[in-house]
GROMACS .gro file of N, CA, C and O in nm:
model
  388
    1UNK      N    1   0.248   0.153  -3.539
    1UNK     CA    2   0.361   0.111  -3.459
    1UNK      C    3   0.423   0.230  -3.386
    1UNK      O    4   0.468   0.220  -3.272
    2UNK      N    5   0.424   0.366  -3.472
    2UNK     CA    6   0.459   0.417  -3.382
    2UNK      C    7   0.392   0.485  -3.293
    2UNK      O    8   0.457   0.502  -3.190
    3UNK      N    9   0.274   0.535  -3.293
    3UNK     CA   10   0.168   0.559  -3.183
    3UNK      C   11   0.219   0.445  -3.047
    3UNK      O   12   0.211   0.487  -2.932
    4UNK      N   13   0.255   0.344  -3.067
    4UNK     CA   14   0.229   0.252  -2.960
    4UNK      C   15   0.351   0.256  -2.883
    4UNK      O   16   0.365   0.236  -2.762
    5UNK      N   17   0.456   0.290  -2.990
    5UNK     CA   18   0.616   0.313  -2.919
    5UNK      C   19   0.610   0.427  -2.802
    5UNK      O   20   0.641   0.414  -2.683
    6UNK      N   21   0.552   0.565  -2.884
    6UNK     CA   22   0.547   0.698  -2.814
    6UNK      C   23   0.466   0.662  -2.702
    6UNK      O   24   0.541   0.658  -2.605
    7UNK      N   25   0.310   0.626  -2.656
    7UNK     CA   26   0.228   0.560  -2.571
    7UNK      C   27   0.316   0.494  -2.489
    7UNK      O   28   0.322   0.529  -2.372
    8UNK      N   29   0.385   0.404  -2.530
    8UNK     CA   30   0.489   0.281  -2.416
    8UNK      C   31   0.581   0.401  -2.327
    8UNK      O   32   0.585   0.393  -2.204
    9UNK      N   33   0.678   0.547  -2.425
    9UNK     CA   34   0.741   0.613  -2.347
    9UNK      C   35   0.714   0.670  -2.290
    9UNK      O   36   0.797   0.710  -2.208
   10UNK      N   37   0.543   0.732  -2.283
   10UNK     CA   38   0.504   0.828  -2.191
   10UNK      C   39   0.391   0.705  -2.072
   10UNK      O   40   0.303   0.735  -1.991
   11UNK      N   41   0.425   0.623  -2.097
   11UNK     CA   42   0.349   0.522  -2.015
   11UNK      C   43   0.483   0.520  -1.908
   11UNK      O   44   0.442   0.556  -1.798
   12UNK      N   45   0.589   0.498  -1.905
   12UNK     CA   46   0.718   0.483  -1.846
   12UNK      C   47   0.732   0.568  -1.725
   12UNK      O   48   0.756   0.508  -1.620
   13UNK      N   49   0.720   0.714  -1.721
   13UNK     CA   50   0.718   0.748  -1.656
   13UNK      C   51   0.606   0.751  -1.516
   13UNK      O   52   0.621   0.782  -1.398
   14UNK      N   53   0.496   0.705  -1.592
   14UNK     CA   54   0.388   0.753  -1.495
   14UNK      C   55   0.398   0.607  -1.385
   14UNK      O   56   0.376   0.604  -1.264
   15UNK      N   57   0.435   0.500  -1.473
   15UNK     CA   58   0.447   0.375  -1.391
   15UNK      C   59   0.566   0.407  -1.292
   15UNK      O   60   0.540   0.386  -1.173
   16UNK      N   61   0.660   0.442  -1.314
   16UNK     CA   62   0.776   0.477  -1.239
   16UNK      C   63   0.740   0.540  -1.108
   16UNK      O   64   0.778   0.505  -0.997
   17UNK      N   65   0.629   0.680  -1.154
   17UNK     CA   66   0.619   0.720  -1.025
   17UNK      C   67   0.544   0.671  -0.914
   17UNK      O   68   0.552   0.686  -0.792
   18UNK      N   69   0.465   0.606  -0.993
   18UNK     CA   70   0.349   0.488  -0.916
   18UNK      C   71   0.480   0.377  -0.807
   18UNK      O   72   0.519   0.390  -0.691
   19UNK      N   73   0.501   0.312  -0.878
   19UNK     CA   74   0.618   0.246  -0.785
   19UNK      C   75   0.707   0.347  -0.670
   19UNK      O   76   0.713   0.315  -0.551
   20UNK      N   77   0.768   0.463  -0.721
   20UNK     CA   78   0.820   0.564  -0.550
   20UNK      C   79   0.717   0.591  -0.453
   20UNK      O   80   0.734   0.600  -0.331
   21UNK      N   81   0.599   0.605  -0.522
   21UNK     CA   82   0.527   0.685  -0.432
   21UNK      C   83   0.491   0.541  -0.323
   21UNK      O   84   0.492   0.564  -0.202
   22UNK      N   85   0.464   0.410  -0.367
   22UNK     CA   86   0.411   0.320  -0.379
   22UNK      C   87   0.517   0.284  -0.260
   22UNK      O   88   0.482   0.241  -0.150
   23UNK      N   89   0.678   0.314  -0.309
   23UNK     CA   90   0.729   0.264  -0.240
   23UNK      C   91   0.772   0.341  -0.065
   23UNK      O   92   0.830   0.294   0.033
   24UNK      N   93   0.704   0.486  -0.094
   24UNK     CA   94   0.731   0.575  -0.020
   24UNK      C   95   0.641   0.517   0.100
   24UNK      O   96   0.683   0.493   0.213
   25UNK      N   97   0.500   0.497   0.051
   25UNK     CA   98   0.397   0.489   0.138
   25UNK      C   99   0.393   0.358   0.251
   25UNK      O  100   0.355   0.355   0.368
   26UNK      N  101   0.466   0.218   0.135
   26UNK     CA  102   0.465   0.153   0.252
   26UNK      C  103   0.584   0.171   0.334
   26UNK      O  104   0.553   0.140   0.449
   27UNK      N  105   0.709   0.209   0.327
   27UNK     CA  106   0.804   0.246   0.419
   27UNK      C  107   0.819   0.347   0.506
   27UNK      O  108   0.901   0.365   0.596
   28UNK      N  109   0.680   0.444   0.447
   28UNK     CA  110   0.647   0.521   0.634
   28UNK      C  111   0.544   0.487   0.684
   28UNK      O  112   0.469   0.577   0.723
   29UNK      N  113   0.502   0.344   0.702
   29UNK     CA  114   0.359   0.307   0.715
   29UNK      C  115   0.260   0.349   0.704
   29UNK      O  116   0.210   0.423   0.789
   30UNK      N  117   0.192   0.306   0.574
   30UNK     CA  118   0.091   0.359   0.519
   30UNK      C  119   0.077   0.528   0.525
   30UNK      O  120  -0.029   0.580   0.492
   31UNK      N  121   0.192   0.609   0.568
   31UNK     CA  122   0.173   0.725   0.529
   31UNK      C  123   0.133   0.804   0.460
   31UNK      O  124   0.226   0.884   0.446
   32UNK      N  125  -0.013   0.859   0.359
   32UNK     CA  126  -0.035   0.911   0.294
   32UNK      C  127  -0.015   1.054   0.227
   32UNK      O  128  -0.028   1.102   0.115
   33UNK      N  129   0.043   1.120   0.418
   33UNK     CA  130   0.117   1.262   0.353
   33UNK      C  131   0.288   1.274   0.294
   33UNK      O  132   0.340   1.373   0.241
   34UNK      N  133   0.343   1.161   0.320
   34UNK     CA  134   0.415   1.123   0.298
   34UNK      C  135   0.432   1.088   0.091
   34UNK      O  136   0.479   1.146  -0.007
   35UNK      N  137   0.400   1.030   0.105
   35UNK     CA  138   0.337   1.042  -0.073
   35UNK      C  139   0.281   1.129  -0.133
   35UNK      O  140   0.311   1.155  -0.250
   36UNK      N  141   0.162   1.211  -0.049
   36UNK     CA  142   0.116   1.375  -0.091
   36UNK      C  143   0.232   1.458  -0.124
   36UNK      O  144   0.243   1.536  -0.218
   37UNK      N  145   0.305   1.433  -0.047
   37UNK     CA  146   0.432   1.540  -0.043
   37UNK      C  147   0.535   1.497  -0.161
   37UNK      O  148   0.575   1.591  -0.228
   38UNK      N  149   0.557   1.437  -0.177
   38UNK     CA  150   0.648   1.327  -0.300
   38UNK      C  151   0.585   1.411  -0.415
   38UNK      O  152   0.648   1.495  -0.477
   39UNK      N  153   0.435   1.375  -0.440
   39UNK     CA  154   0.403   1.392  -0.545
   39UNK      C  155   0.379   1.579  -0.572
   39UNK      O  156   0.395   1.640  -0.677
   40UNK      N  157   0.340   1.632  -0.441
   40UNK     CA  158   0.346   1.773  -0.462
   40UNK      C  159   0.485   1.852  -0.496
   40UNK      O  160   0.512   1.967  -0.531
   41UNK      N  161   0.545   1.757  -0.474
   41UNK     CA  162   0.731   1.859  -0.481
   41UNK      C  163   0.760   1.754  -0.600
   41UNK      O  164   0.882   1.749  -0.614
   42UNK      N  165   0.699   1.675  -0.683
   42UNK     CA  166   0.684   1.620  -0.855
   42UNK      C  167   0.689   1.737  -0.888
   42UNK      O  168   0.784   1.814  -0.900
   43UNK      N  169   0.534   1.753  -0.910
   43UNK     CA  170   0.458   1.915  -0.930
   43UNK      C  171   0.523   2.058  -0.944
   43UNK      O  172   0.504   2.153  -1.021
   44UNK      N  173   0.575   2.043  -0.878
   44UNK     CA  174   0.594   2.169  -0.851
   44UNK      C  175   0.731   2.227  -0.932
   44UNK      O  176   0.751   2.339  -0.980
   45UNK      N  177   0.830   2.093  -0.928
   45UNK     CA  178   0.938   2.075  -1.016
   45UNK      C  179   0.940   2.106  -1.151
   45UNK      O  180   1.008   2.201  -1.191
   46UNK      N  181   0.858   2.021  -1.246
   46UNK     CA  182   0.820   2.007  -1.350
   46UNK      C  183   0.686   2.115  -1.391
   46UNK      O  184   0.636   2.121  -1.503
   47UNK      N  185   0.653   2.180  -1.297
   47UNK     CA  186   0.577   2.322  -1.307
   47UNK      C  187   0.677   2.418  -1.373
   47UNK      O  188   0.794   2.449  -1.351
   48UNK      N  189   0.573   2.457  -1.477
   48UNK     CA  190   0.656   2.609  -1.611
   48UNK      C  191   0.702   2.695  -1.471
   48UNK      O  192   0.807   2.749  -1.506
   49UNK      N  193   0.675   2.734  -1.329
   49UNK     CA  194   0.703   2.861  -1.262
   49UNK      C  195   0.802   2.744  -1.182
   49UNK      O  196   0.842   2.808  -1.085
   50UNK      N  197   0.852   2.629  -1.175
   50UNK     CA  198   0.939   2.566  -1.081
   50UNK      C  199   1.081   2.595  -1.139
   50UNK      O  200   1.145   2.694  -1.171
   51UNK      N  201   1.099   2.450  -1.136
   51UNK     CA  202   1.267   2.429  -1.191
   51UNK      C  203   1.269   2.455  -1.361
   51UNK      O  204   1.387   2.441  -1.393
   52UNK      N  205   1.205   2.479  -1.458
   52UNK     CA  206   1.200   2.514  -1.526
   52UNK      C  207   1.274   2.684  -1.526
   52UNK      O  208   1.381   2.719  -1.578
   53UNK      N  209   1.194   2.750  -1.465
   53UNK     CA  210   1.195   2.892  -1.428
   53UNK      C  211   1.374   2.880  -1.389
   53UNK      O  212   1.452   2.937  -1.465
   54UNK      N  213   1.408   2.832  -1.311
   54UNK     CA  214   1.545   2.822  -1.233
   54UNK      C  215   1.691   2.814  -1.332
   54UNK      O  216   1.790   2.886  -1.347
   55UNK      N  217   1.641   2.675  -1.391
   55UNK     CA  218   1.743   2.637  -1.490
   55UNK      C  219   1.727   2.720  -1.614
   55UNK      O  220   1.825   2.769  -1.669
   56UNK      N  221   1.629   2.732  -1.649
   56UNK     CA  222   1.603   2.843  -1.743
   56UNK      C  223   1.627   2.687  -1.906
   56UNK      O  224   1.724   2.682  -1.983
   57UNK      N  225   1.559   2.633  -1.906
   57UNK     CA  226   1.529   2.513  -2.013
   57UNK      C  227   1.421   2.505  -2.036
   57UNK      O  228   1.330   2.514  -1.953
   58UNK      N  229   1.403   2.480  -2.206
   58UNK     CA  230   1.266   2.442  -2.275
   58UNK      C  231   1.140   2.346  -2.155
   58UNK      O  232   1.182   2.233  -2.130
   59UNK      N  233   1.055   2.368  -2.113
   59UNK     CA  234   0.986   2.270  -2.030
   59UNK      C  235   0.981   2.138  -2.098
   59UNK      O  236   0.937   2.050  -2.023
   60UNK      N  237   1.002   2.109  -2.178
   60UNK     CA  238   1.003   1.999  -2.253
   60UNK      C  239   1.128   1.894  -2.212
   60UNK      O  240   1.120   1.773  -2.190
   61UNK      N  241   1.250   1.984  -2.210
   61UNK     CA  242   1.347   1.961  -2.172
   61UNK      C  243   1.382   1.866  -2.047
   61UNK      O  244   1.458   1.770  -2.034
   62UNK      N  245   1.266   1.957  -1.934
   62UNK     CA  246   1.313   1.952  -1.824
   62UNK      C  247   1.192   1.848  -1.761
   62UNK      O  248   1.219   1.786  -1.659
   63UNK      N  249   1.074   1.833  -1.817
   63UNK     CA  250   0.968   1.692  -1.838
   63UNK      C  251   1.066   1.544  -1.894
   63UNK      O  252   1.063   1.427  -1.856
   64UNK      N  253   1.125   1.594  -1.970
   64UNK     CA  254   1.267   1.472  -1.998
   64UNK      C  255   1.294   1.419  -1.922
   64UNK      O  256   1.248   1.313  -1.878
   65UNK      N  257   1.417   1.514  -1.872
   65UNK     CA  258   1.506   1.475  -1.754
   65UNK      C  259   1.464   1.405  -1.636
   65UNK      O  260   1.521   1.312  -1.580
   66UNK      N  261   1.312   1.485  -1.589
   66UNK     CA  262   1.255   1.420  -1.472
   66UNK      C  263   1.168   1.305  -1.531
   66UNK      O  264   1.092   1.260  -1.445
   67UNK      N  265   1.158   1.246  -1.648
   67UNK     CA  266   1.075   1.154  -1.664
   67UNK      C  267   1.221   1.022  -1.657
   67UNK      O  268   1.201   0.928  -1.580
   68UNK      N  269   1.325   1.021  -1.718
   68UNK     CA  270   1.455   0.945  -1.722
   68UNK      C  271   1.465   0.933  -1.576
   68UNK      O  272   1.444   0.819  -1.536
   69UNK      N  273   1.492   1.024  -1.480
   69UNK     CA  274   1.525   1.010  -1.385
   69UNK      C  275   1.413   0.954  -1.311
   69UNK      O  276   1.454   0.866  -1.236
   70UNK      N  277   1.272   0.975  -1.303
   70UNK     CA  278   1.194   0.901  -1.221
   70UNK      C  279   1.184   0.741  -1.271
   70UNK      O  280   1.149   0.651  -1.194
   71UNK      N  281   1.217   0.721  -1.403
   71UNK     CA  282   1.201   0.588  -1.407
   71UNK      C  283   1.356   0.551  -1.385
   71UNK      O  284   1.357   0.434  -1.346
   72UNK      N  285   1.475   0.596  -1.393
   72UNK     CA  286   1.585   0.547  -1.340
   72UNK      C  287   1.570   0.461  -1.134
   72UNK      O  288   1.604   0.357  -1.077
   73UNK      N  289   1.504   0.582  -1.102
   73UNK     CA  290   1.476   0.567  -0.962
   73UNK      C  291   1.376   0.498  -0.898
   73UNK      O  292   1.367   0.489  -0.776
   74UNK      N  293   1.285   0.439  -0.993
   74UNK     CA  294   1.184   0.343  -1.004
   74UNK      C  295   1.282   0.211  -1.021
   74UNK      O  296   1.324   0.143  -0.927
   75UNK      N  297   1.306   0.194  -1.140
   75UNK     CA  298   1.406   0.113  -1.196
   75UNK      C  299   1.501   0.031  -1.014
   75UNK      O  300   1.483  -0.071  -0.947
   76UNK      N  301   1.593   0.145  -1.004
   76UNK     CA  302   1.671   0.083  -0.835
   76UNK      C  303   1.585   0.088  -0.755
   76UNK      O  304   1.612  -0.032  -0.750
   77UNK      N  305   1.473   0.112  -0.655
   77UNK     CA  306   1.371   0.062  -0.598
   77UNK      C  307   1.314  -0.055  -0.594
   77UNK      O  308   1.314  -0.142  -0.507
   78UNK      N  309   1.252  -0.047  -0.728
   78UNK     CA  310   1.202  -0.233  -0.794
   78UNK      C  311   1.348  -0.306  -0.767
   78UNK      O  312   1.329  -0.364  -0.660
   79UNK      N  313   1.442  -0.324  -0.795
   79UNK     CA  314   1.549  -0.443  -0.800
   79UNK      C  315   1.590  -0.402  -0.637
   79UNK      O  316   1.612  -0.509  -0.581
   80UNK      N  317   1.607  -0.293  -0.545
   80UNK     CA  318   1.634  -0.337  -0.407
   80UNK      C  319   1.600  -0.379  -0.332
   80UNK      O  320   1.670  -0.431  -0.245
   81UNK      N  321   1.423  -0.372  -0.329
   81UNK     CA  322   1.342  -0.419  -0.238
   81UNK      C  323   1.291  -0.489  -0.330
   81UNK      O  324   1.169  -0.473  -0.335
   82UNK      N  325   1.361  -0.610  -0.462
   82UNK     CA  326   1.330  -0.690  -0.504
   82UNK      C  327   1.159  -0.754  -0.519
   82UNK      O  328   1.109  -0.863  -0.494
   83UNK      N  329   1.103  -0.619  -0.576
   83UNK     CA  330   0.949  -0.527  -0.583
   83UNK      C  331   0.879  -0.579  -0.474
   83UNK      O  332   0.775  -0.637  -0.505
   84UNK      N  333   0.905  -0.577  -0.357
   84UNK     CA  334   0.823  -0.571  -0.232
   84UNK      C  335   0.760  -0.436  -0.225
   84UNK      O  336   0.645  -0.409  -0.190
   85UNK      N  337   0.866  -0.346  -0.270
   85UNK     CA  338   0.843  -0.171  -0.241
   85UNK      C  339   0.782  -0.158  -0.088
   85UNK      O  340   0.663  -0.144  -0.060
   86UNK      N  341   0.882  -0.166  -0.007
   86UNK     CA  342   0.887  -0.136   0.175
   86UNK      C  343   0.775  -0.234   0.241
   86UNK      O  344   0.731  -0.218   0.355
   87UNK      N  345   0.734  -0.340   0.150
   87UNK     CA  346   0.624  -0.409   0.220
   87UNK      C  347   0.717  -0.515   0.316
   87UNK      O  348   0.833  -0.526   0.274
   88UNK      N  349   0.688  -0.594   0.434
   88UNK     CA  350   0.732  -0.640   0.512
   88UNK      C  351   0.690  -0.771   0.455
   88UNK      O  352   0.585  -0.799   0.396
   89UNK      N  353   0.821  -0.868   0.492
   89UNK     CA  354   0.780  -1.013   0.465
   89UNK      C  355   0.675  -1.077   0.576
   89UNK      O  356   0.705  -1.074   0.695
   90UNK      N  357   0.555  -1.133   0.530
   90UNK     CA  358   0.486  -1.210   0.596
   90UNK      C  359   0.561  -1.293   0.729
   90UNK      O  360   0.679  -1.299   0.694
   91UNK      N  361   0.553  -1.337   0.816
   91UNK     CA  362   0.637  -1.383   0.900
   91UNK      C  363   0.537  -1.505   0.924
   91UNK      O  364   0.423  -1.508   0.969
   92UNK      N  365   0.637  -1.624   0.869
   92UNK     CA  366   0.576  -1.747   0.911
   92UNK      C  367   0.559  -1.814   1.072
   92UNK      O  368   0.644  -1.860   1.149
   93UNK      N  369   0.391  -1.797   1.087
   93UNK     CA  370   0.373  -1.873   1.195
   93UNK      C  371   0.341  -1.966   1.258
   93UNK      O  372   0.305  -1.980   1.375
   94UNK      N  373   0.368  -2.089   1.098
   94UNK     CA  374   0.362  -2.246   1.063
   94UNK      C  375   0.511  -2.290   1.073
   94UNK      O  376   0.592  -2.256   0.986
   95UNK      N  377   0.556  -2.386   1.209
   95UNK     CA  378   0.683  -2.438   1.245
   95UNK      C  379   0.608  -2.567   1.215
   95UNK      O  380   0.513  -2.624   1.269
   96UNK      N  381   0.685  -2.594   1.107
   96UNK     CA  382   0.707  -2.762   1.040
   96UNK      C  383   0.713  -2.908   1.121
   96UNK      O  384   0.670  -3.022   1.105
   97UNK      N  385   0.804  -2.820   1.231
   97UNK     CA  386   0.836  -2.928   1.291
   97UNK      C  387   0.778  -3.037   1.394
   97UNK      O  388   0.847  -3.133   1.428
   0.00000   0.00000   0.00000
């Protein structure tokens, strides 16, 4: 049980970022450097020579913080664009009438 708890929390984050990036890409149309870049300035953050280095905190610490916060920011994404994530509504071009 608890293998599966710890697995579920480090599963959390990675889904989280999947959804920004996800949501990055379709709201600059299909932009792929756009998401390159997202995920390289992840990287670079949570890199032992990044913000680690800066704040001067256990890397462990600071893998935390940005894992809470990417799924916080996943979290409001999914409920604003009510998980479309920047996709455009189909536009109906069946008039009923």
């Amino acid at each position: 049980m608890a293998t599966a708890t710890v697995l579920g929390l480090l599963l959390l984050p990675h889904l989280g970022s999947r959804f920004i990036v996800g949501w990055l890409y379709n709201s600059a149309g299909s932009s792929v450097l756009i998401a390159g870049l997202c995920h390289a300035m992840h990287k670079a953050i949570v890199n032992s020579t990044g913000l680690v280095a800066i704040v001067a905190l256990p890397q462990f610490d600071v893998l935390m913080v940005m894992a809470g916060l990417v799924v916080l920011a996943a979290a409001i994404i999914a409920i604003a664009t009510r998980g479309r994530l920047g996709l455009k509504r189909p536009s109906d071009s069946f008039d009923p009438r």
